[in-house]
N, CA, C and O atoms as a printed pandas DataFrame, in Angstrom:
     atom_number atom_name residue_name chain_id  residue_number  x_coord  y_coord  z_coord
0              1         N          MET        A               1    0.837   -1.180    0.000
1              2        CA          MET        A               1    0.000    0.000    0.000
2              3         C          MET        A               1    0.883    1.245    0.000
3              4         O          MET        A               1    1.953    1.256    0.608
4              5         N          PHE        A               2    0.433    2.278   -0.677
5              6        CA          PHE        A               2    1.201    3.505   -0.791
6              7         C          PHE        A               2    0.896    4.448    0.361
7              8         O          PHE        A               2   -0.139    4.333    1.017
8              9         N          GLY        A               3    1.806    5.380    0.600
9             10        CA          GLY        A               3    1.685    6.325    1.708
10            11         C          GLY        A               3    0.364    7.076    1.766
11            12         O          GLY        A               3   -0.253    7.134    2.829
12            13         N          PRO        A               4   -0.098    7.665    0.640
13            14        CA          PRO        A               4   -1.368    8.403    0.686
14            15         C          PRO        A               4   -2.559    7.522    1.063
15            16         O          PRO        A               4   -3.478    7.973    1.747
16            17         N          GLN        A               5   -2.540    6.262    0.613
17            18        CA          GLN        A               5   -3.638    5.358    0.947
18            19         C          GLN        A               5   -3.639    5.019    2.432
19            20         O          GLN        A               5   -4.691    4.960    3.068
20            21         N          VAL        A               6   -2.457    4.798    2.969
21            22        CA          VAL        A               6   -2.355    4.495    4.401
22            23         C          VAL        A               6   -2.825    5.697    5.212
23            24         O          VAL        A               6   -3.533    5.536    6.206
24            25         N          LYS        A               7   -2.436    6.899    4.794
25            26        CA          LYS        A               7   -2.860    8.101    5.502
26            27         C          LYS        A               7   -4.383    8.235    5.467
27            28         O          LYS        A               7   -4.996    8.611    6.466
28            29         N          GLN        A               8   -4.991    7.930    4.323
29            30        CA          GLN        A               8   -6.458    7.999    4.232
30            31         C          GLN        A               8   -7.109    7.026    5.204
31            32         O          GLN        A               8   -8.092    7.368    5.861
32            33         N          LEU        A               9   -6.565    5.815    5.299
33            34        CA          LEU        A               9   -7.134    4.834    6.226
34            35         C          LEU        A               9   -6.947    5.266    7.683
35            36         O          LEU        A               9   -7.850    5.107    8.504
36            37         N          VAL        A              10   -5.784    5.808    7.992
37            38        CA          VAL        A              10   -5.534    6.287    9.357
38            39         C          VAL        A              10   -6.486    7.432    9.686
39            40         O          VAL        A              10   -7.061    7.473   10.774
40            41         N          ASP        A              11   -6.654    8.363    8.744
41            42        CA          ASP        A              11   -7.573    9.486    8.967
42            43         C          ASP        A              11   -9.012    9.007    9.129
43            44         O          ASP        A              11   -9.743    9.510    9.982
44            45         N          LEU        A              12   -9.421    8.038    8.314
45            46        CA          LEU        A              12  -10.772    7.485    8.438
46            47         C          LEU        A              12  -10.950    6.813    9.790
47            48         O          LEU        A              12  -11.973    6.991   10.452
48            49         N          GLY        A              13   -9.962    6.050   10.192
49            50        CA          GLY        A              13  -10.030    5.398   11.500
50            51         C          GLY        A              13  -10.140    6.400   12.632
51            52         O          GLY        A              13  -10.894    6.192   13.583
52            53         N          THR        A              14   -9.395    7.482   12.531
53            54        CA          THR        A              14   -9.468    8.541   13.547
54            55         C          THR        A              14  -10.866    9.152   13.591
55            56         O          THR        A              14  -11.414    9.389   14.667
56            57         N          ARG        A              15  -11.439    9.404   12.413
57            58        CA          ARG        A              15  -12.799    9.974   12.368
58            59         C          ARG        A              15  -13.825    9.012   12.953
59            60         O          ARG        A              15  -14.746    9.437   13.649
60            61         N          LEU        A              16  -13.673    7.720   12.677
61            62        CA          LEU        A              16  -14.599    6.734   13.247
62            63         C          LEU        A              16  -14.471    6.684   14.768
63            64         O          LEU        A              16  -15.473    6.623   15.482
64            65         N          ARG        A              17  -13.231    6.711   15.256
65            66        CA          ARG        A              17  -13.014    6.679   16.714
66            67         C          ARG        A              17  -13.624    7.918   17.372
67            68         O          ARG        A              17  -14.277    7.818   18.411
68            69         N          LEU        A              18  -13.405    9.090   16.757
69            70        CA          LEU        A              18  -13.968   10.320   17.326
70            71         C          LEU        A              18  -15.495   10.287   17.307
71            72         O          LEU        A              18  -16.139   10.733   18.257
72            73         N          ALA        A              19  -16.071    9.762   16.237
73            74        CA          ALA        A              19  -17.531    9.661   16.165
74            75         C          ALA        A              19  -18.050    8.740   17.267
75            76         O          ALA        A              19  -19.077    9.023   17.884
76            77         N          ARG        A              20  -17.343    7.643   17.511
77            78        CA          ARG        A              20  -17.746    6.715   18.582
78            79         C          ARG        A              20  -17.643    7.389   19.946
79            80         O          ARG        A              20  -18.545    7.260   20.775
80            81         N          LEU        A              21  -16.552    8.104   20.180
81            82        CA          LEU        A              21  -16.353    8.750   21.482
82            83         C          LEU        A              21  -17.355    9.891   21.694
83            84         O          LEU        A              21  -17.832   10.084   22.813
84            85         N          ARG        A              22  -17.675   10.633   20.661
85            86        CA          ARG        A              22  -18.663   11.710   20.794
86            87         C          ARG        A              22  -20.027   11.166   21.202
87            88         O          ARG        A              22  -20.785   11.819   21.921
88            89         N          ARG        A              23  -20.321    9.966   20.733
89            90        CA          ARG        A              23  -21.607    9.338   21.073
90            91         C          ARG        A              23  -21.548    8.613   22.415
91            92         O          ARG        A              23  -22.553    8.105   22.911
92            93         N          LYS        A              24  -20.349    8.578   22.986
93            94        CA          LYS        A              24  -20.106    7.911   24.270
94            95         C          LYS        A              24  -20.435    6.423   24.215
95            96         O          LYS        A              24  -20.964    5.844   25.163
96            97         N          TYR        A              25  -20.093    5.810   23.040
97            98        CA          TYR        A              25  -20.241    4.367   22.870
98            99         C          TYR        A              25  -18.910    3.712   23.201
99           100         O          TYR        A              25  -17.848    4.250   22.887
100          101         N          THR        A              26  -18.972    2.575   23.821
101          102        CA          THR        A              26  -17.745    1.812   24.036
102          103         C          THR        A              26  -17.412    1.063   22.746
103          104         O          THR        A              26  -18.270    0.850   21.890
104          105         N          ALA        A              27  -16.155    0.675   22.634
105          106        CA          ALA        A              27  -15.739   -0.092   21.464
106          107         C          ALA        A              27  -16.491   -1.419   21.410
107          108         O          ALA        A              27  -16.842   -1.894   20.330
108          109         N          ALA        A              28  -16.731   -2.004   22.555
109          110        CA          ALA        A              28  -17.460   -3.280   22.586
110          111         C          ALA        A              28  -18.888   -3.115   22.072
111          112         O          ALA        A              28  -19.400   -3.985   21.367
112          113         N          THR        A              29  -19.528   -2.005   22.420
113          114        CA          THR        A              29  -20.900   -1.746   21.974
114          115         C          THR        A              29  -20.965   -1.578   20.458
115          116         O          THR        A              29  -21.810   -2.182   19.798
116          117         N          VAL        A              30  -20.076   -0.761   19.913
117          118        CA          VAL        A              30  -20.072   -0.530   18.462
118          119         C          VAL        A              30  -19.739   -1.820   17.722
119          120         O          VAL        A              30  -20.364   -2.132   16.708
120          121         N          ALA        A              31  -18.768   -2.564   18.214
121          122        CA          ALA        A              31  -18.398   -3.824   17.566
122          123         C          ALA        A              31  -19.579   -4.794   17.566
123          124         O          ALA        A              31  -19.845   -5.453   16.561
124          125         N          ALA        A              32  -20.277   -4.878   18.679
125          126        CA          ALA        A              32  -21.433   -5.787   18.756
126          127         C          ALA        A              32  -22.539   -5.343   17.807
127          128         O          ALA        A              32  -23.124   -6.170   17.109
128          129         N          ARG        A              33  -22.825   -4.061   17.776
129          130        CA          ARG        A              33  -23.871   -3.550   16.869
130          131         C          ARG        A              33  -23.488   -3.727   15.401
131          132         O          ARG        A              33  -24.353   -3.941   14.551
132          133         N          ALA        A              34  -22.188   -3.638   15.104
133          134        CA          ALA        A              34  -21.719   -3.781   13.728
134          135         C          ALA        A              34  -21.537   -5.243   13.331
135          136         O          ALA        A              34  -21.368   -5.550   12.151
136          137         N          GLY        A              35  -21.569   -6.133   14.298
137          138        CA          GLY        A              35  -21.392   -7.553   13.998
138          139         C          GLY        A              35  -19.955   -7.927   13.696
139          140         O          GLY        A              35  -19.695   -8.854   12.928
140          141         N          ILE        A              36  -19.011   -7.200   14.305
141          142        CA          ILE        A              36  -17.593   -7.487   14.123
142          143         C          ILE        A              36  -16.973   -7.662   15.501
143          144         O          ILE        A              36  -17.615   -7.411   16.520
144          145         N          THR        A              37  -15.721   -8.095   15.519
145          146        CA          THR        A              37  -15.044   -8.246   16.811
146          147         C          THR        A              37  -14.459   -6.913   17.260
147          148         O          THR        A              37  -14.260   -5.993   16.467
148          149         N          ARG        A              38  -14.196   -6.845   18.534
149          150        CA          ARG        A              38  -13.571   -5.649   19.109
150          151         C          ARG        A              38  -12.183   -5.446   18.503
151          152         O          ARG        A              38  -11.744   -4.312   18.313
152          153         N          THR        A              39  -11.504   -6.533   18.206
153          154        CA          THR        A              39  -10.176   -6.466   17.591
154          155         C          THR        A              39  -10.249   -5.831   16.202
155          156         O          THR        A              39   -9.409   -5.004   15.847
156          157         N          THR        A              40  -11.256   -6.221   15.420
157          158        CA          THR        A              40  -11.417   -5.651   14.083
158          159         C          THR        A              40  -11.700   -4.158   14.170
159          160         O          THR        A              40  -11.148   -3.374   13.399
160          161         N          LEU        A              41  -12.554   -3.764   15.102
161          162        CA          LEU        A              41  -12.844   -2.338   15.281
162          163         C          LEU        A              41  -11.575   -1.580   15.663
163          164         O          LEU        A              41  -11.339   -0.476   15.173
164          165         N          GLY        A              42  -10.775   -2.156   16.520
165          166        CA          GLY        A              42   -9.514   -1.524   16.911
166          167         C          GLY        A              42   -8.589   -1.328   15.713
167          168         O          GLY        A              42   -7.951   -0.283   15.583
168          169         N          LYS        A              43   -8.515   -2.329   14.840
169          170        CA          LYS        A              43   -7.688   -2.208   13.632
170          171         C          LYS        A              43   -8.228   -1.113   12.717
171          172         O          LYS        A              43   -7.459   -0.353   12.128
172          173         N          MET        A              44   -9.544   -1.035   12.601
173          174        CA          MET        A              44  -10.149   -0.001   11.766
174          175         C          MET        A              44   -9.821    1.380   12.309
175          176         O          MET        A              44   -9.476    2.282   11.546
176          177         N          GLU        A              45   -9.926    1.551   13.611
177          178        CA          GLU        A              45   -9.666    2.856   14.213
178          179         C          GLU        A              45   -8.196    3.246   14.130
179          180         O          GLU        A              45   -7.864    4.429   14.206
180          181         N          ARG        A              46   -7.312    2.263   13.973
181          182        CA          ARG        A              46   -5.885    2.558   13.802
182          183         C          ARG        A              46   -5.511    2.690   12.336
183          184         O          ARG        A              46   -4.385    3.081   12.029
184          185         N          GLY        A              47   -6.421    2.377   11.423
185          186        CA          GLY        A              47   -6.159    2.490    9.995
186          187         C          GLY        A              47   -5.366    1.346    9.419
187          188         O          GLY        A              47   -4.666    1.515    8.421
188          189         N          VAL        A              48   -5.463    0.174   10.036
189          190        CA          VAL        A              48   -4.740   -0.991    9.536
190          191         C          VAL        A              48   -5.382   -1.458    8.223
191          192         O          VAL        A              48   -6.585   -1.718    8.184
192          193         N          PRO        A              49   -4.586   -1.566    7.147
193          194        CA          PRO        A              49   -5.144   -2.038    5.879
194          195         C          PRO        A              49   -5.584   -3.501    5.992
195          196         O          PRO        A              49   -5.092   -4.243    6.842
196          197         N          GLY        A              50   -6.491   -3.892    5.147
197          198        CA          GLY        A              50   -6.931   -5.284    5.126
198          199         C          GLY        A              50   -8.310   -5.483    5.706
199          200         O          GLY        A              50   -8.878   -6.567    5.569
200          201         N          THR        A              51   -8.864   -4.486    6.342
201          202        CA          THR        A              51  -10.215   -4.597    6.868
202          203         C          THR        A              51  -11.200   -4.479    5.716
203          204         O          THR        A              51  -11.033   -3.646    4.825
204          205         N          SER        A              52  -12.217   -5.310    5.739
205          206        CA          SER        A              52  -13.153   -5.330    4.613
206          207         C          SER        A              52  -14.024   -4.076    4.578
207          208         O          SER        A              52  -14.300   -3.445    5.598
208          209         N          LEU        A              53  -14.437   -3.752    3.376
209          210        CA          LEU        A              53  -15.336   -2.611    3.199
210          211         C          LEU        A              53  -16.655   -2.868    3.930
211          212         O          LEU        A              53  -17.272   -1.940    4.453
212          213         N          GLY        A              54  -17.074   -4.111    3.962
213          214        CA          GLY        A              54  -18.303   -4.460    4.678
214          215         C          GLY        A              54  -18.227   -4.114    6.154
215          216         O          GLY        A              54  -19.221   -3.699    6.750
216          217         N          ALA        A              55  -17.056   -4.282    6.746
217          218        CA          ALA        A              55  -16.879   -3.931    8.158
218          219         C          ALA        A              55  -17.010   -2.426    8.349
219          220         O          ALA        A              55  -17.625   -1.969    9.312
220          221         N          TYR        A              56  -16.432   -1.659    7.432
221          222        CA          TYR        A              56  -16.563   -0.206    7.523
222          223         C          TYR        A              56  -18.025    0.227    7.391
223          224         O          TYR        A              56  -18.494    1.097    8.124
224          225         N          VAL        A              57  -18.725   -0.382    6.462
225          226        CA          VAL        A              57  -20.142   -0.046    6.274
226          227         C          VAL        A              57  -20.932   -0.386    7.537
227          228         O          VAL        A              57  -21.796    0.385    7.954
228          229         N          SER        A              58  -20.644   -1.518    8.137
229          230        CA          SER        A              58  -21.350   -1.919    9.363
230          231         C          SER        A              58  -21.079   -0.951   10.510
231          232         O          SER        A              58  -21.994   -0.615   11.263
232          233         N          VAL        A              59  -19.842   -0.503   10.651
233          234        CA          VAL        A              59  -19.506    0.448   11.713
234          235         C          VAL        A              59  -20.176    1.790   11.456
235          236         O          VAL        A              59  -20.712    2.404   12.379
236          237         N          LEU        A              60  -20.149    2.249   10.209
237          238        CA          LEU        A              60  -20.827    3.510    9.896
238          239         C          LEU        A              60  -22.318    3.422   10.210
239          240         O          LEU        A              60  -22.907    4.382   10.705
240          241         N          ARG        A              61  -22.921    2.284    9.925
241          242        CA          ARG        A              61  -24.343    2.097   10.232
242          243         C          ARG        A              61  -24.559    2.089   11.752
243          244         O          ARG        A              61  -25.519    2.679   12.246
244          245         N          ALA        A              62  -23.683    1.434   12.474
245          246        CA          ALA        A              62  -23.816    1.384   13.938
246          247         C          ALA        A              62  -23.672    2.766   14.562
247          248         O          ALA        A              62  -24.256    3.045   15.609
248          249         N          LEU        A              63  -22.893    3.631   13.914
249          250        CA          LEU        A              63  -22.696    4.990   14.425
250          251         C          LEU        A              63  -23.746    5.975   13.891
251          252         O          LEU        A              63  -23.768    7.141   14.286
252          253         N          GLY        A              64  -24.606    5.501   13.000
253          254        CA          GLY        A              64  -25.622    6.380   12.424
254          255         C          GLY        A              64  -25.073    7.257   11.315
255          256         O          GLY        A              64  -25.663    8.287   10.988
256          257         N          LEU        A              65  -23.961    6.863   10.737
257          258        CA          LEU        A              65  -23.328    7.638    9.671
258          259         C          LEU        A              65  -23.470    6.957    8.307
259          260         O          LEU        A              65  -22.712    7.256    7.384
260          261         N          HIS        A              66  -24.421    6.059    8.178
261          262        CA          HIS        A              66  -24.551    5.287    6.941
262          263         C          HIS        A              66  -24.936    6.140    5.735
263          264         O          HIS        A              66  -24.723    5.708    4.602
264          265         N          ALA        A              67  -25.494    7.333    5.934
265          266        CA          ALA        A              67  -25.805    8.210    4.796
266          267         C          ALA        A              67  -24.517    8.683    4.116
267          268         O          ALA        A              67  -24.527    9.014    2.930
268          269         N          ASP        A              68  -23.417    8.715    4.860
269          270        CA          ASP        A              68  -22.136    9.123    4.283
270          271         C          ASP        A              68  -21.666    8.150    3.201
271          272         O          ASP        A              68  -20.911    8.533    2.308
272          273         N          ILE        A              69  -22.105    6.906    3.278
273          274        CA          ILE        A              69  -21.689    5.900    2.299
274          275         C          ILE        A              69  -22.177    6.283    0.906
275          276         O          ILE        A              69  -21.490    6.033   -0.085
276          277         N          ASP        A              70  -23.354    6.885    0.828
277          278        CA          ASP        A              70  -23.907    7.266   -0.465
278          279         C          ASP        A              70  -23.099    8.363   -1.148
279          280         O          ASP        A              70  -23.220    8.549   -2.359
280          281         N          ALA        A              71  -22.290    9.083   -0.406
281          282        CA          ALA        A              71  -21.485   10.157   -0.988
282          283         C          ALA        A              71  -20.210    9.634   -1.649
283          284         O          ALA        A              71  -19.568   10.362   -2.406
284          285         N          ILE        A              72  -19.838    8.397   -1.377
285          286        CA          ILE        A              72  -18.608    7.844   -1.930
286          287         C          ILE        A              72  -18.771    7.674   -3.436
287          288         O          ILE        A              72  -19.685    6.987   -3.894
288          289         N          ALA        A              73  -17.898    8.291   -4.190
289          290        CA          ALA        A              73  -17.850    8.207   -5.657
290          291         C          ALA        A              73  -19.156    8.631   -6.312
291          292         O          ALA        A              73  -19.468    8.172   -7.411
292          293         N          ARG        A              74  -19.913    9.485   -5.670
293          294        CA          ARG        A              74  -21.186    9.936   -6.236
294          295         C          ARG        A              74  -20.982   10.781   -7.481
295          296         O          ARG        A              74  -21.619   10.542   -8.507
296          297         N          ASP        A              75  -20.103   11.763   -7.400
297          298        CA          ASP        A              75  -19.895   12.676   -8.509
298          299         C          ASP        A              75  -18.628   12.269   -9.246
299          300         O          ASP        A              75  -17.523   12.665   -8.873
300          301         N          ASP        A              76  -18.799   11.477  -10.292
301          302        CA          ASP        A              76  -17.666   10.962  -11.056
302          303         C          ASP        A              76  -17.344   11.931  -12.189
303          304         O          ASP        A              76  -17.631   11.663  -13.355
304          305         N          GLU        A              77  -16.745   13.058  -11.825
305          306        CA          GLU        A              77  -16.463   14.120  -12.785
306          307         C          GLU        A              77  -15.508   13.647  -13.880
307          308         O          GLU        A              77  -15.737   13.915  -15.059
308          309         N          MET        A              78  -14.449   12.952  -13.503
309          310        CA          MET        A              78  -13.494   12.498  -14.505
310          311         C          MET        A              78  -14.133   11.457  -15.431
311          312         O          MET        A              78  -13.892   11.480  -16.638
312          313         N          GLY        A              79  -14.923   10.568  -14.894
313          314        CA          GLY        A              79  -15.596    9.565  -15.715
314          315         C          GLY        A              79  -16.513   10.206  -16.742
315          316         O          GLY        A              79  -16.572    9.766  -17.890
316          317         N          ARG        A              80  -17.227   11.245  -16.330
317          318        CA          ARG        A              80  -18.105   11.940  -17.270
318          319         C          ARG        A              80  -17.298   12.650  -18.349
319          320         O          ARG        A              80  -17.702   12.667  -19.511
320          321         N          ARG        A              81  -16.170   13.232  -17.981
321          322        CA          ARG        A              81  -15.324   13.895  -18.981
322          323         C          ARG        A              81  -14.811   12.893  -20.001
323          324         O          ARG        A              81  -14.825   13.157  -21.203
324          325         N          LEU        A              82  -14.358   11.736  -19.517
325          326        CA          LEU        A              82  -13.865   10.707  -20.429
326          327         C          LEU        A              82  -14.985   10.211  -21.349
327          328         O          LEU        A              82  -14.770    9.984  -22.540
328          329         N          GLN        A              83  -16.152   10.050  -20.791
329          330        CA          GLN        A              83  -17.292    9.602  -21.588
330          331         C          GLN        A              83  -17.666   10.658  -22.628
331          332         O          GLN        A              83  -17.988   10.314  -23.766
332          333         N          ASP        A              84  -17.629   11.926  -22.257
333          334        CA          ASP        A              84  -17.964   12.995  -23.189
334          335         C          ASP        A              84  -16.982   13.060  -24.352
335          336         O          ASP        A              84  -17.361   13.455  -25.454
336          337         N          LEU        A              85  -15.733   12.680  -24.126
337          338        CA          LEU        A              85  -14.746   12.686  -25.199
338          339         C          LEU        A              85  -15.095   11.667  -26.281
339          340         O          LEU        A              85  -14.713   11.836  -27.439
340          341         N          GLU        A              86  -15.809   10.623  -25.912
341          342        CA          GLU        A              86  -16.160    9.573  -26.866
342          343         C          GLU        A              86  -17.475    9.840  -27.583
343          344         O          GLU        A              86  -17.857    9.070  -28.465
344          345         N          LEU        A              87  -18.176   10.910  -27.228
345          346        CA          LEU        A              87  -19.437   11.214  -27.882
346          347         C          LEU        A              87  -19.177   11.678  -29.314
347          348         O          LEU        A              87  -18.153   12.307  -29.582
348          349         N          PRO        A              88  -20.090   11.376  -30.233
349          350        CA          PRO        A              88  -19.879   11.825  -31.616
350          351         C          PRO        A              88  -19.960   13.338  -31.699
351          352         O          PRO        A              88  -20.616   13.995  -30.891
352          353         N          GLU        A              89  -19.273   13.871  -32.701
353          354        CA          GLU        A              89  -19.302   15.317  -32.932
354          355         C          GLU        A              89  -20.717   15.730  -33.328
355          356         O          GLU        A              89  -21.438   14.947  -33.947
356          357         N          PRO        A              90  -21.118   16.941  -32.982
357          358        CA          PRO        A              90  -22.445   17.393  -33.385
358          359         C          PRO        A              90  -22.535   17.498  -34.898
359          360         O          PRO        A              90  -21.540   17.761  -35.574
360          361         N          ARG        A              91  -23.739   17.289  -35.423
361          362        CA          ARG        A              91  -23.938   17.357  -36.867
362          363         C          ARG        A              91  -23.743   18.790  -37.352
363          364         O          ARG        A              91  -24.075   19.746  -36.653
364          365         N          SER        A              92  -23.199   18.922  -38.562
365          366        CA          SER        A              92  -22.937   20.256  -39.090
366          367         C          SER        A              92  -24.153   20.859  -39.781
367          368         O          SER        A              92  -24.184   22.064  -40.030
368          369         N          ARG        A              93  -25.153   20.045  -40.094
369          370        CA          ARG        A              93  -26.364   20.584  -40.708
370          371         C          ARG        A              93  -27.569   20.051  -39.958
371          372         O          ARG        A              93  -27.500   19.039  -39.261
372          373         N          ALA        A              94  -28.651   20.747  -40.118
373          374        CA          ALA        A              94  -29.882   20.349  -39.431
374          375         C          ALA        A              94  -30.471   19.121  -40.117
375          376         O          ALA        A              94  -30.311   18.954  -41.326
376          377         N          PRO        A              95  -31.140   18.272  -39.371
377          378        CA          PRO        A              95  -31.757   17.108  -39.988
378          379         C          PRO        A              95  -32.912   17.521  -40.901
379          380         O          PRO        A              95  -33.544   18.556  -40.689
380          381         N          LYS        A              96  -33.177   16.705  -41.911
381          382        CA          LYS        A              96  -34.276   16.980  -42.836
382          383         C          LYS        A              96  -35.600   16.750  -42.126
383          384         O          LYS        A              96  -35.771   15.772  -41.398
384          385         N          THR        A              97  -36.530   17.665  -42.350
385          386        CA          THR        A              97  -37.868   17.499  -41.781
386          387         C          THR        A              97  -38.900   17.826  -42.841
387          388         O          THR        A              97  -38.659   18.660  -43.714
388          389         N          THR        A              98  -40.025   17.183  -42.769
389          390        CA          THR        A              98  -41.125   17.459  -43.690
390          391         C          THR        A              98  -42.259   18.185  -42.995
391          392         O          THR        A              98  -43.137   18.738  -43.656
392          393         N          THR        A              99  -42.254   18.190  -41.687
393          394        CA          THR        A              99  -43.338   18.839  -40.958
394          395         C          THR        A              99  -43.314   20.347  -41.134
395          396         O          THR        A              99  -44.370   20.980  -41.129
396          397         N          VAL        A             100  -42.149   20.932  -41.286
397          398        CA          VAL        A             100  -42.058   22.375  -41.464
398          399         C          VAL        A             100  -42.643   22.766  -42.816
399          400         O          VAL        A             100  -43.360   23.763  -42.908
400          401         N          LEU        A             101  -42.353   22.006  -43.861
401          402        CA          LEU        A             101  -42.847   22.311  -45.189
402          403         C          LEU        A             101  -44.358   22.163  -45.282
403          404         O          LEU        A             101  -44.998   22.898  -46.034
404          405         N          ALA        A             102  -44.934   21.247  -44.549
405          406        CA          ALA        A             102  -46.375   21.042  -44.605
406          407         C          ALA        A             102  -47.128   22.212  -44.003
407          408         O          ALA        A             102  -48.289   22.429  -44.349
408          409         N          SER        A             103  -46.515   22.959  -43.127
409          410        CA          SER        A             103  -47.208   24.066  -42.477
410          411         C          SER        A             103  -47.119   25.367  -43.278
411          412         O          SER        A             103  -47.789   26.341  -42.935
412          413         N          VAL        A             104  -46.303   25.401  -44.342
413          414        CA          VAL        A             104  -46.152   26.608  -45.158
414          415         C          VAL        A             104  -47.289   26.640  -46.177
415          416         O          VAL        A             104  -47.497   25.652  -46.882
416          417         N          PRO        A             105  -48.040   27.759  -46.276
417          418        CA          PRO        A             105  -49.147   27.817  -47.240
418          419         C          PRO        A             105  -48.617   27.824  -48.671
419          420         O          PRO        A             105  -47.523   28.332  -48.917
420          421         N          PRO        A             106  -49.377   27.265  -49.623
421          422        CA          PRO        A             106  -48.918   27.249  -51.008
422          423         C          PRO        A             106  -48.868   28.662  -51.577
423          424         O          PRO        A             106  -49.603   29.543  -51.130
424          425         N          LEU        A             107  -48.015   28.873  -52.546
425          426        CA          LEU        A             107  -47.872   30.178  -53.180
426          427         C          LEU        A             107  -49.075   30.456  -54.074
427          428         O          LEU        A             107  -49.615   29.547  -54.705
428          429         N          LYS        A             108  -49.489   31.717  -54.122
429          430        CA          LYS        A             108  -50.594   32.112  -55.002
430          431         C          LYS        A             108  -50.068   32.201  -56.427
431          432         O          LYS        A             108  -48.956   32.679  -56.652
432          433         N          PRO        A             109  -50.849   31.750  -57.376
433          434        CA          PRO        A             109  -50.374   31.829  -58.759
434          435         C          PRO        A             109  -50.275   33.295  -59.189
435          436         O          PRO        A             109  -51.093   34.130  -58.804
436          437         N          ASP        A             110  -49.279   33.575  -59.975
437          438        CA          ASP        A             110  -49.083   34.930  -60.464
438          439         C          ASP        A             110  -50.060   35.151  -61.624
439          440         O          ASP        A             110  -50.024   34.431  -62.622
440          441         N          LEU        A             111  -50.916   36.137  -61.484
441          442        CA          LEU        A             111  -51.948   36.412  -62.482
442          443         C          LEU        A             111  -51.361   36.941  -63.773
443          444         O          LEU        A             111  -51.976   36.768  -64.825
444          445         N          ARG        A             112  -50.212   37.571  -63.746
445          446        CA          ARG        A             112  -49.615   38.132  -64.939
446          447         C          ARG        A             112  -49.187   37.030  -65.928
447          448         O          ARG        A             112  -49.179   37.247  -67.140
448          449         N          GLU        A             113  -48.838   35.869  -65.407
449          450        CA          GLU        A             113  -48.423   34.801  -66.293
450          451         C          GLU        A             113  -49.580   34.265  -67.123
451          452         O          GLU        A             113  -49.342   33.662  -68.169
452          453         N          ARG        A             114  -50.845   34.465  -66.690
453          454        CA          ARG        A             114  -52.007   33.959  -67.382
454          455         C          ARG        A             114  -52.482   34.907  -68.493
455          456         O          ARG        A             114  -53.306   34.525  -69.324
456          457         N          ALA        A             115  -51.985   36.092  -68.505
457          458        CA          ALA        A             115  -52.472   37.071  -69.486
458          459         C          ALA        A             115  -52.148   36.601  -70.911
459          460         O          ALA        A             115  -51.063   36.078  -71.167
460          461         N          PRO        A             116  -53.146   36.802  -71.878
461          462        CA          PRO        A             116  -52.907   36.332  -73.260
462          463         C          PRO        A             116  -51.981   37.205  -74.040
463          464         O          PRO        A             116  -51.701   36.922  -75.205
């Protein structure tokens, strides 16, 4: 694992620990509610890599922070940019239509052409 990834896990673990302490929950209580062991929760709070994403989701749910999960990768700005690059170029001319022509009234015959 690279340094920035480890730092992210450590920071996440710190935030989870602070959220637990603010709620005045013991580690045993959160672990039991999340369905994980106290040891696993301790590793998560220290940012140890290898903990499953499911364990993180369970802890967030136990802390009442499960709405935060929906924010992960919600706005995929780079993905949309890459997708937009593959879109076809806009057409240089307007598409042919017949509905516009049907609404135009017919031209009146020129009376001068009928003169003998």
